C-alpha positions as a printed NumPy array, in Angstrom:
array([[112.207,   7.148,  17.336],
       [110.319,   9.865,  15.867],
       [108.413,   7.98 ,  13.181],
       [107.26 ,   6.103,  16.476],
       [106.566,   9.119,  18.522],
       [104.597,  11.031,  16.332],
       [102.335,   7.523,  16.098],
       [101.807,   7.772,  19.647],
       [101.009,  11.799,  19.901],
       [ 98.459,  11.254,  17.568],
       [ 96.793,   8.16 ,  18.684],
       [ 96.365,  10.209,  22.235],
       [ 94.893,  12.646,  19.698],
       [ 92.597,   9.879,  18.421],
       [ 91.539,   8.763,  21.937],
       [ 90.996,  12.116,  22.763],
       [ 88.726,  12.861,  20.767],
       [ 87.078,  10.564,  20.779],
       [ 86.785,  10.26 ,  24.308],
       [ 85.172,  14.258,  24.678],
       [ 83.059,  13.2  ,  21.798],
       [ 81.072,  10.824,  24.106],
       [ 81.945,  12.514,  27.37 ],
       [ 82.911,  16.13 ,  27.266],
       [ 79.321,  17.263,  27.47 ],
       [ 80.203,  16.418,  31.463],
       [ 82.927,  19.704,  32.134],
       [ 80.166,  21.316,  34.51 ],
       [ 79.92 ,  20.532,  37.938],
       [ 76.925,  18.01 ,  37.719],
       [ 75.1  ,  15.856,  40.822],
       [ 74.454,  12.45 ,  41.672],
       [ 72.321,  11.934,  44.576],
       [ 75.842,  10.646,  46.018],
       [ 77.093,  13.572,  45.935],
       [ 75.172,  16.04 ,  47.933],
       [ 75.678,  13.081,  50.623],
       [ 80.004,  13.04 ,  49.446],
       [ 79.439,  17.21 ,  50.078],
       [ 78.292,  17.512,  53.533],
       [ 80.851,  14.54 ,  54.898],
       [ 83.47 ,  16.016,  57.521],
       [ 87.189,  14.036,  56.62 ],
       [ 86.141,  11.573,  58.95 ],
       [ 82.794,  10.923,  57.35 ],
       [ 84.172,  11.179,  53.353],
       [ 87.096,   7.77 ,  55.133],
       [ 84.411,   5.715,  56.507],
       [ 82.507,   5.511,  53.327],
       [ 84.383,   4.215,  50.954],
       [ 86.554,   2.529,  53.525],
       [ 83.907,   0.628,  54.315],
       [ 82.72 ,  -0.5  ,  50.618],
       [ 86.354,  -1.289,  50.504],
       [ 87.635,   1.658,  47.485],
       [ 90.724,   3.22 ,  49.902],
       [ 92.043,   4.53 ,  47.54 ],
       [ 88.833,   6.677,  47.259],
       [ 88.618,   7.081,  51.289],
       [ 92.217,   8.253,  51.073],
       [ 91.78 ,  11.453,  48.381],
       [ 88.605,  11.97 ,  49.828],
       [ 90.054,  12.489,  53.162],
       [ 92.958,  14.769,  52.06 ],
       [ 90.406,  17.013,  50.066],
       [ 88.252,  17.344,  52.686],
       [ 91.613,  18.501,  55.602],
       [ 92.94 ,  20.565,  52.705],
       [ 89.373,  22.669,  51.928],
       [ 88.928,  22.18 ,  48.49 ],
       [ 85.819,  23.688,  47.17 ],
       [ 83.384,  20.68 ,  45.227],
       [ 83.807,  22.527,  42.346],
       [ 87.188,  22.36 ,  42.098],
       [ 87.278,  18.467,  43.505],
       [ 84.596,  18.062,  40.438],
       [ 86.933,  19.467,  37.739],
       [ 89.392,  17.478,  39.237],
       [ 88.127,  13.904,  39.239],
       [ 86.238,  15.05 ,  36.278],
       [ 90.25 ,  15.768,  33.778],
       [ 91.353,  12.642,  36.003],
       [ 89.012,  10.771,  34.825],
       [ 89.367,  11.634,  30.928],
       [ 93.374,  11.497,  31.967],
       [ 92.35 ,   8.011,  33.385],
       [ 90.195,   6.592,  30.139],
       [ 91.782,   7.474,  26.947],
       [ 95.395,   6.602,  29.027],
       [ 93.328,   2.804,  29.014],
       [ 92.994,   2.738,  25.754],
       [ 96.104,   3.675,  25.227],
       [ 97.789,   1.07 ,  27.221],
       [ 95.283,  -2.28 ,  24.623],
       [ 96.702,  -0.45 ,  21.66 ],
       [100.18 ,  -1.385,  22.683],
       [ 99.061,  -4.383,  23.761],
       [ 97.814,  -5.606,  20.76 ],
       [ 98.947,  -3.811,  17.834],
       [101.878,  -6.316,  17.631],
       [ 99.171,  -8.145,  17.09 ],
       [ 96.836,  -6.892,  14.766],
       [ 97.904,  -5.426,  11.537],
       [ 95.592,  -3.703,  10.036],
       [ 95.826,   0.322,  11.795],
       [ 91.898,   1.234,  12.01 ],
       [ 91.457,  -2.018,  14.328],
       [ 93.968,  -1.241,  16.718],
       [ 92.58 ,   2.363,  17.171],
       [ 88.929,   0.618,  17.614],
       [ 89.259,  -2.431,  20.005],
       [ 90.683,  -0.52 ,  22.383],
       [ 88.271,   2.067,  22.301],
       [ 85.14 ,  -0.794,  22.229],
       [ 86.42 ,  -2.071,  25.449],
       [ 86.893,   0.741,  27.061],
       [ 84.307,   3.247,  26.375],
       [ 82.04 ,   0.543,  25.968],
       [ 77.879,   1.43 ,  26.274],
       [ 77.829,   1.391,  29.975],
       [ 81.014,   3.609,  30.931],
       [ 78.109,   6.108,  30.538],
       [ 77.777,   5.67 ,  34.459],
       [ 81.232,   5.852,  36.262],
       [ 81.007,   9.364,  34.741],
       [ 78.038,  10.163,  37.021],
       [ 79.565,   9.679,  40.053],
       [ 81.878,  12.699,  41.631],
       [ 84.66 ,   9.984,  42.526],
       [ 84.894,   8.911,  38.721],
       [ 88.5  ,   9.633,  38.786],
       [ 89.136,   7.039,  40.58 ],
       [ 85.934,   4.21 ,  39.296],
       [ 88.181,   4.772,  35.858],
       [ 91.428,   4.734,  37.463],
       [ 90.817,   0.973,  38.712],
       [ 90.201,   0.201,  34.743],
       [ 93.67 ,   2.173,  34.055],
       [ 95.314,  -0.94 ,  36.444],
       [ 93.519,  -3.621,  35.115],
       [ 95.17 ,  -2.951,  31.511],
       [ 98.016,  -2.836,  33.644],
       [ 97.801,  -6.442,  35.306],
       [ 96.963,  -7.721,  31.767],
       [100.14 ,  -5.903,  30.342],
       [102.081,  -7.821,  33.819],
       [100.04 , -11.359,  32.628],
       [100.971, -11.205,  28.895],
       [104.621, -10.712,  29.917],
       [104.454, -13.791,  32.174],
       [103.076, -16.083,  29.916],
       [105.861, -14.876,  26.426],
       [108.398, -14.293,  29.427],
       [107.25 , -17.341,  32.125],
       [109.527, -14.371,  34.798],
       [107.484, -15.408,  38.087],
       [107.89 , -11.821,  39.243],
       [104.729, -10.476,  36.612],
       [102.186, -12.484,  38.136],
       [103.329, -10.854,  41.56 ],
       [102.775,  -7.02 ,  39.733],
       [ 99.746,  -8.357,  38.173],
       [ 98.305,  -8.985,  41.102],
       [ 99.399,  -5.806,  43.056],
       [ 97.677,  -3.729,  40.352],
       [ 94.892,  -6.197,  40.337],
       [ 94.745,  -4.927,  44.5  ],
       [ 94.992,  -1.772,  43.394],
       [ 91.934,  -2.044,  41.476],
       [ 89.747,  -3.7  ,  43.553],
       [ 90.65 ,  -0.837,  46.278],
       [ 89.605,   2.154,  43.087],
       [ 86.419,  -0.067,  42.015],
       [ 85.522,  -2.884,  42.847],
       [ 83.396,  -2.971,  39.382],
       [ 85.147,  -3.094,  36.944],
       [ 87.939,  -5.38 ,  37.472],
       [ 86.634,  -7.666,  35.191],
       [ 87.906,  -5.88 ,  31.995],
       [ 90.78 ,  -8.252,  33.436],
       [ 89.353, -11.48 ,  32.617],
       [ 88.092, -10.246,  30.093],
       [ 91.806,  -9.643,  28.477],
       [ 93.277, -12.414,  29.826],
       [ 90.727, -14.975,  28.423],
       [ 92.351, -14.313,  24.629],
       [ 95.838, -13.74 ,  25.797],
       [ 95.474, -17.454,  27.527],
       [ 93.611, -18.236,  24.54 ],
       [ 96.604, -17.43 ,  22.142],
       [ 99.001, -18.685,  24.45 ],
       [ 98.295, -22.697,  25.309],
       [ 99.665, -24.618,  23.86 ],
       [ 98.465, -27.373,  25.292],
       [ 95.726, -28.447,  28.169],
       [ 98.596, -28.682,  30.714],
       [ 99.968, -24.752,  29.611],
       [ 95.715, -23.744,  30.006],
       [ 95.248, -25.039,  33.146],
       [ 98.183, -23.096,  34.874],
       [ 97.945, -20.062,  32.918],
       [ 93.895, -19.533,  34.481],
       [ 94.569, -20.621,  37.641],
       [ 97.4  , -18.083,  37.518],
       [ 94.946, -15.846,  35.942],
       [ 92.479, -16.766,  38.86 ],
       [ 94.687, -16.345,  41.803],
       [ 95.527, -13.484,  40.353],
       [ 91.872, -11.957,  39.982],
       [ 90.868, -13.38 ,  42.8  ],
       [ 92.878, -12.661,  45.448],
       [ 93.198,  -9.084,  46.421],
       [ 89.904,  -9.68 ,  45.633],
       [ 89.544, -11.602,  48.853],
       [ 92.541,  -9.125,  50.418],
       [ 89.731,  -6.546,  50.084],
       [ 86.631,  -7.987,  51.408],
       [ 88.197,  -9.414,  54.389],
       [ 89.801,  -6.687,  54.923],
       [ 87.137,  -4.047,  55.069],
       [ 84.281,  -7.293,  56.685],
       [ 87.14 ,  -7.344,  59.717],
       [ 87.529,  -3.003,  60.149],
       [ 83.895,  -2.365,  58.816],
       [ 80.481,  -3.582,  59.735],
       [ 79.257,  -2.864,  56.049],
       [ 75.834,  -4.499,  55.466],
       [ 76.581,  -5.265,  51.609],
       [ 79.493,  -7.522,  52.981],
       [ 78.121,  -8.624,  56.648],
       [ 74.425,  -9.079,  55.92 ],
       [ 72.492, -12.246,  54.974],
       [ 74.116, -14.199,  52.272],
       [ 71.472, -16.761,  50.84 ],
       [ 73.131, -18.79 ,  48.335],
       [ 70.541, -19.995,  46.42 ],
       [ 68.214, -16.803,  46.661],
       [ 70.85 , -14.962,  45.464],
       [ 72.066, -17.607,  42.299],
       [ 68.956, -17.088,  41.211],
       [ 68.236, -13.125,  41.906],
       [ 71.724, -13.486,  40.366],
       [ 70.277, -15.291,  36.918],
       [ 67.563, -13.145,  36.098],
       [ 69.405,  -9.601,  36.579],
       [ 71.821, -11.323,  33.683],
       [ 69.202, -12.249,  31.464],
       [ 67.464,  -9.188,  32.129],
       [ 70.753,  -7.177,  31.288],
       [ 71.755,  -8.869,  28.284],
       [ 68.263,  -8.356,  27.033],
       [ 68.501,  -4.611,  27.994],
       [ 71.381,  -3.471,  28.919],
       [ 70.413,  -1.407,  31.226],
       [ 68.083,   0.599,  28.163],
       [ 70.792,   2.149,  27.147],
       [ 70.521,   0.79 ,  23.734],
       [ 67.334,  -0.648,  22.476],
       [ 65.744,  -3.468,  22.765],
       [ 68.677,  -6.8  ,  22.274],
       [ 70.991,  -4.536,  20.122],
       [ 73.621,  -5.274,  22.049],
       [ 72.447,  -8.87 ,  21.893],
       [ 72.443,  -8.745,  17.812],
       [ 75.75 ,  -7.144,  17.634],
       [ 77.586, -10.223,  19.494],
       [ 75.592, -12.82 ,  17.51 ],
       [ 76.389, -11.091,  14.029],
       [ 80.225, -10.99 ,  15.465],
       [ 79.219, -14.917,  16.368],
       [ 78.686, -15.535,  12.997],
       [ 81.602, -14.484,  11.189],
       [ 83.477, -16.299,  13.944],
       [ 81.786, -19.222,  12.681],
       [ 83.133, -18.688,   9.671],
       [ 86.733, -18.104,  10.008],
       [ 86.633, -21.466,  12.716],
       [ 84.84 , -23.673,   9.617],
       [ 86.707, -22.378,   6.528],
       [ 89.721, -22.02 ,   8.605],
       [ 90.021, -25.537,  10.16 ],
       [ 89.987, -24.417,  13.57 ],
       [ 87.391, -26.517,  15.262],
       [ 89.025, -25.587,  18.887],
       [ 88.082, -21.889,  18.521],
       [ 84.397, -23.889,  19.201],
       [ 85.116, -23.948,  22.226],
       [ 87.677, -21.206,  22.696],
       [ 84.832, -18.624,  21.685],
       [ 82.375, -20.017,  24.64 ],
       [ 85.164, -20.043,  27.225],
       [ 85.272, -16.129,  26.035],
       [ 81.803, -15.857,  26.654],
       [ 81.051, -17.448,  29.522],
       [ 83.919, -16.222,  31.02 ],
       [ 83.406, -12.603,  30.763],
       [ 79.773, -13.525,  31.732],
       [ 80.534, -14.825,  34.696],
       [ 83.552, -12.047,  35.82 ],
       [ 80.325,  -9.639,  35.573],
       [ 78.242, -10.761,  37.518],
       [ 80.986, -13.125,  40.099],
       [ 81.214,  -9.707,  42.699],
       [ 77.527,  -9.686,  43.425],
       [ 77.635, -13.88 ,  45.268],
       [ 80.678, -11.628,  48.023],
       [ 77.179,  -9.057,  49.146],
       [ 74.436,  -9.696,  51.16 ],
       [ 71.524, -11.835,  49.163],
       [ 69.462,  -8.083,  49.597],
       [ 72.122,  -5.795,  48.829],
       [ 72.292,  -7.304,  45.131],
       [ 71.568,  -4.401,  42.599],
       [ 72.494,  -4.933,  38.919],
       [ 74.115,  -1.547,  37.293],
       [ 76.342,  -0.357,  34.365],
       [ 78.86 ,   0.625,  36.489],
       [ 79.334,  -3.384,  38.341],
       [ 79.197,  -4.682,  35.271],
       [ 81.171,  -2.755,  33.712],
       [ 83.204,  -5.537,  32.042],
       [ 80.018,  -7.847,  30.093],
       [ 79.333,  -4.652,  27.783],
       [ 82.838,  -4.984,  25.868],
       [ 82.394,  -8.45 ,  25.613],
       [ 81.863,  -7.109,  21.379],
       [ 84.958,  -5.377,  21.851],
       [ 87.059,  -8.634,  23.587],
       [ 85.487, -10.529,  20.228],
       [ 87.036,  -8.946,  18.244],
       [ 89.966,  -8.933,  19.587],
       [ 89.494, -13.038,  19.895],
       [ 88.976, -13.375,  16.138],
       [ 91.603, -11.217,  14.829],
       [ 94.257, -12.426,  17.008],
       [ 93.142, -16.4  ,  16.289],
       [ 92.364, -15.885,  12.699],
       [ 93.007, -14.011,   8.938],
       [ 91.326, -11.204,   8.183],
       [ 90.158,  -9.99 ,   4.86 ],
       [ 89.361,  -6.594,   3.638],
       [ 85.422,  -7.365,   3.395],
       [ 85.74 ,  -8.202,   6.976],
       [ 87.185,  -5.74 ,   7.891],
       [ 84.464,  -4.127,   6.486],
       [ 81.765,  -6.261,   8.463],
       [ 83.314,  -5.554,  11.499],
       [ 83.537,  -2.105,  10.908],
       [ 80.154,  -1.128,   9.676],
       [ 79.75 ,  -3.339,  13.377],
       [ 80.901,  -1.37 ,  15.311],
       [ 79.993,   2.348,  13.553],
       [ 76.447,   1.039,  14.324],
       [ 77.108,   0.039,  17.876],
       [ 79.352,   3.826,  18.836],
       [ 76.18 ,   5.682,  17.199],
       [ 73.698,   4.358,  19.116],
       [ 75.943,   4.738,  22.35 ],
       [ 76.911,   8.052,  21.667],
       [ 72.902,   9.326,  20.494],
       [ 72.213,   7.351,  23.986],
       [ 74.849,   9.32 ,  26.107],
       [ 74.189,  12.881,  24.504],
       [ 70.862,  11.927,  25.975],
       [ 71.945,  10.76 ,  29.671],
       [ 74.432,  14.006,  29.827],
       [ 71.76 ,  16.243,  28.793],
       [ 69.441,  14.803,  31.044],
       [ 71.541,  14.766,  34.379],
       [ 72.234,  18.983,  34.591],
       [ 67.762,  19.286,  33.421],
       [ 67.098,  16.602,  36.576],
       [ 70.156,  18.889,  38.447],
       [ 67.979,  22.348,  38.424],
       [ 64.711,  20.77 ,  38.893],
       [ 66.626,  19.245,  41.996],
       [ 67.942,  22.679,  42.438],
       [ 65.568,  24.127,  42.343],
       [ 62.945,  22.781,  44.766],
       [ 65.634,  22.959,  47.063],
       [ 65.38 ,  27.15 ,  46.793],
       [ 62.002,  26.513,  46.801],
       [ 62.738,  24.845,  50.11 ],
       [ 64.639,  26.837,  51.235],
       [ 63.45 ,  30.58 ,  51.331],
       [ 60.648,  28.183,  52.933],
       [ 62.172,  27.533,  55.685],
       [ 63.817,  31.065,  56.278],
       [ 60.763,  33.088,  56.277],
       [ 59.527,  30.001,  58.523],
       [ 62.143,  30.533,  60.736],
       [ 62.119,  35.171,  60.587],
       [ 58.486,  34.898,  61.364],
       [ 58.593,  32.792,  64.929],
       [ 62.29 ,  33.146,  65.659],
       [ 63.653,  29.29 ,  66.26 ],
       [ 65.954,  27.921,  63.705],
       [ 64.265,  24.204,  62.339],
       [ 67.811,  21.444,  63.676],
       [ 65.147,  18.74 ,  63.045],
       [ 63.232,  16.746,  59.775],
       [ 60.021,  14.17 ,  58.62 ],
       [ 59.898,  12.768,  55.916],
       [ 57.17 ,  11.197,  54.761],
       [ 57.257,   9.17 ,  51.251],
       [ 54.237,   8.096,  49.837],
       [ 53.573,   4.747,  48.635],
       [ 54.971,   5.329,  44.466],
       [ 57.063,   8.353,  44.76 ],
       [ 57.996,   9.473,  40.89 ],
       [ 61.65 ,   7.842,  40.765],
       [ 62.264,  10.742,  38.269],
       [ 60.746,  13.85 ,  36.306],
       [ 58.756,  13.629,  33.292],
       [ 61.159,  13.299,  29.688],
       [ 64.419,  12.274,  31.715],
       [ 65.857,   8.777,  30.768],
       [ 66.441,   7.129,  34.002],
       [ 68.294,   3.748,  34.879],
       [ 69.365,   1.987,  37.372],
       [ 70.964,   4.916,  39.987],
       [ 71.065,   7.147,  36.592],
       [ 69.298,  10.427,  36.415],
       [ 66.867,   9.314,  39.714],
       [ 65.942,  12.55 ,  41.562],
       [ 67.621,  13.825,  44.51 ],
       [ 63.959,  13.326,  46.135],
       [ 63.751,  10.096,  45.772],
       [ 64.582,   8.021,  49.334],
       [ 64.948,   9.175,  52.405],
       [ 69.277,   9.294,  52.316],
       [ 68.937,  11.42 ,  49.716],
       [ 66.289,  13.642,  50.391],
       [ 67.903,  15.057,  53.755],
       [ 71.374,  15.497,  51.63 ],
       [ 70.843,  18.277,  48.958],
       [ 68.268,  19.803,  52.46 ],
       [ 71.603,  19.753,  54.081],
       [ 73.841,  20.776,  51.232],
       [ 70.97 ,  23.744,  49.84 ],
       [ 70.446,  25.375,  53.461],
       [ 74.18 ,  24.978,  54.797],
       [ 73.005,  23.024,  57.882],
       [ 73.759,  19.346,  59.673],
       [ 69.261,  17.662,  59.801],
       [ 68.872,  15.908,  62.365],
       [ 65.876,  12.837,  60.822],
       [ 63.643,  12.495,  63.329],
       [ 61.049,   9.087,  63.089],
       [ 57.343,   9.143,  61.438],
       [ 54.281,  10.392,  63.52 ],
       [ 52.029,   7.899,  62.664],
       [ 49.287,   9.876,  61.664],
       [ 50.305,  12.704,  60.209],
       [ 51.224,   9.6  ,  58.287],
       [ 48.042,   8.579,  57.247],
       [ 46.965,  12.122,  56.66 ],
       [ 49.654,  12.294,  53.907],
       [ 48.962,   9.014,  52.656],
       [ 45.254,   9.945,  52.369],
       [ 44.8  ,  12.795,  50.881],
       [ 44.793,  14.921,  47.856],
       [ 47.88 ,  17.13 ,  49.066],
       [ 48.389,  20.726,  46.644],
       [ 51.917,  19.539,  44.912],
       [ 55.072,  22.166,  45.007],
       [ 56.703,  19.836,  42.329],
       [ 55.962,  16.422,  43.818],
       [ 56.874,  18.231,  46.814],
       [ 54.243,  19.455,  50.22 ],
       [ 56.31 ,  19.979,  53.3  ],
       [ 54.674,  22.309,  56.344],
       [ 55.732,  23.242,  60.323],
       [ 54.908,  21.109,  63.176],
       [ 56.602,  21.79 ,  66.167],
       [ 59.867,  23.866,  64.67 ],
       [ 60.062,  20.18 ,  62.862],
       [ 60.636,  20.388,  58.999],
       [ 57.573,  17.992,  57.602],
       [ 58.825,  17.148,  53.754],
       [ 56.208,  14.576,  52.269],
       [ 57.464,  13.8  ,  48.847],
       [ 55.759,  12.12 ,  46.407]])
C-alpha cells in the first residue's frame, strides 16, 4: 500500500509539472472575444447563451456565479485552477487505465500526456469556461474506463455508467467527447476475439457515444432556437465543406505545428507499426490500424454534420481528438506488439520532438494572448476617455452605438499569432466590438442600424487611423469605424 501511494503521489507530481510547463503562463486573467460578452451577461443571459448550445453544466454554473455576484477575477482563477486539476486528473486516469498493459514506465507516462495535452489542447485554455470544457475530457475518460470494464466483465451496468458520463461530457463541451471514441477503438481491437464480438462492441461504443450526443442535440432543438442546430443543413455542401476542412486540418494543424509536421510524425509511427505487423506476422493489424485512424478522424469531424451548413467552423477546440491520434497510435502499438528498447528509444525521440515544437508554439500563443489583451485595453480606455469628454462637454449620455466595418478589417495586431478564433482582436467583429465597449464603458449600448451616407463616406475616405479605429459622435450616437 505505501508503494502504491508513493507511486500515485510521484505520478501526480510528474503530470502536474508537465501541465504547468504547458499552461502555467495563463494563471492571470486573460480575455477571449467571448469573455467580454460573458462578463456582461446577467444570470439569465449567461444561462441562455450556453444552454442553447447544449452546454448545460456551463449554463448552470454561469447562472450561479452571476447570482452570487462573484468577481470576474475570481471566476477566471477558479476556472483556471479547475482546468489544471481536471487535465492532470485526465492524464492520471488514462495512466491507471493503461498501466497494466504497458510495462515500460516511460511509455506509461508518455501516452497519457500525448493523448491529453495534444497540440489542439491549447485553445481549450483560452476561454473563460476552460474548467468546464476540460471537465468534459475527464468525464469522457471515465466513460472509457467504464466501457473497458464492460469489455472485460460483460456487466451491462457499465454501459449505463459510461453513457451517463458521456451525457455529462456533452453537457460540458461537445468538442472533446471524441476522445472516448479514440480510446474505445483501441480496446475494442484488444478485447474482440472474433468478428461477431467486434461488431457488437462497436455497436455498443456507438450507442454510448451517440445516444447522449443526440439527446443533448434534441433537448437544444426542442427548447431553443439556435442557428447552429436549427439552421439549414445542405448535406452535400456540408460534406464537401467538412472534407476540405479536414484535409486542411491534417496538413496545417491550424498552424499550431509546422505544415505537415504532425502528418510526418503519424507516418513515422505507422512505419513502426507496419514493421511490427510484418515481423510478428500479425497481418490483421493492417485493418486494425486503418480502422483506428479512420475512426479518430470521423469522431473529430462528425459533430460538424449536426450544425447548419453555414455554421460549420473547424477550430482546434472542436476537433480536439484528432490531435490525440499520435498518442492513440502509440497506445495501439504498445498494446498489440512487443516493443523493444530500440523502438522505445525511437518513440521517445518522436514524442520529445512533438512536445518540444508544440511547447514552443504554446508559449508564443500564451504570450500573444496578453499582448492582444493589452492592445484591446488601451484602445478601449482611449475610446472611453473620448466618450466621457463628449458627455461632459455636451451634458448628454451616450447610450447608442453604430459600428462601421472596413471591407477587410485587420484580423489581429501586428506580430500576433492568430488562427481560427485564437488571438483575434476584440474589435474584429461587430458583436465583440459591442461587448468590449460595454465592458470597459460599464454600460449597455443599443446598437443602431448603419447610416448609408456615413458608411459610404467611411469606405471612400482615407481616415486618420486611431490604432485601427476612428470614432466620432453624431446626434448623440457613438460611431466607431473599424479597420
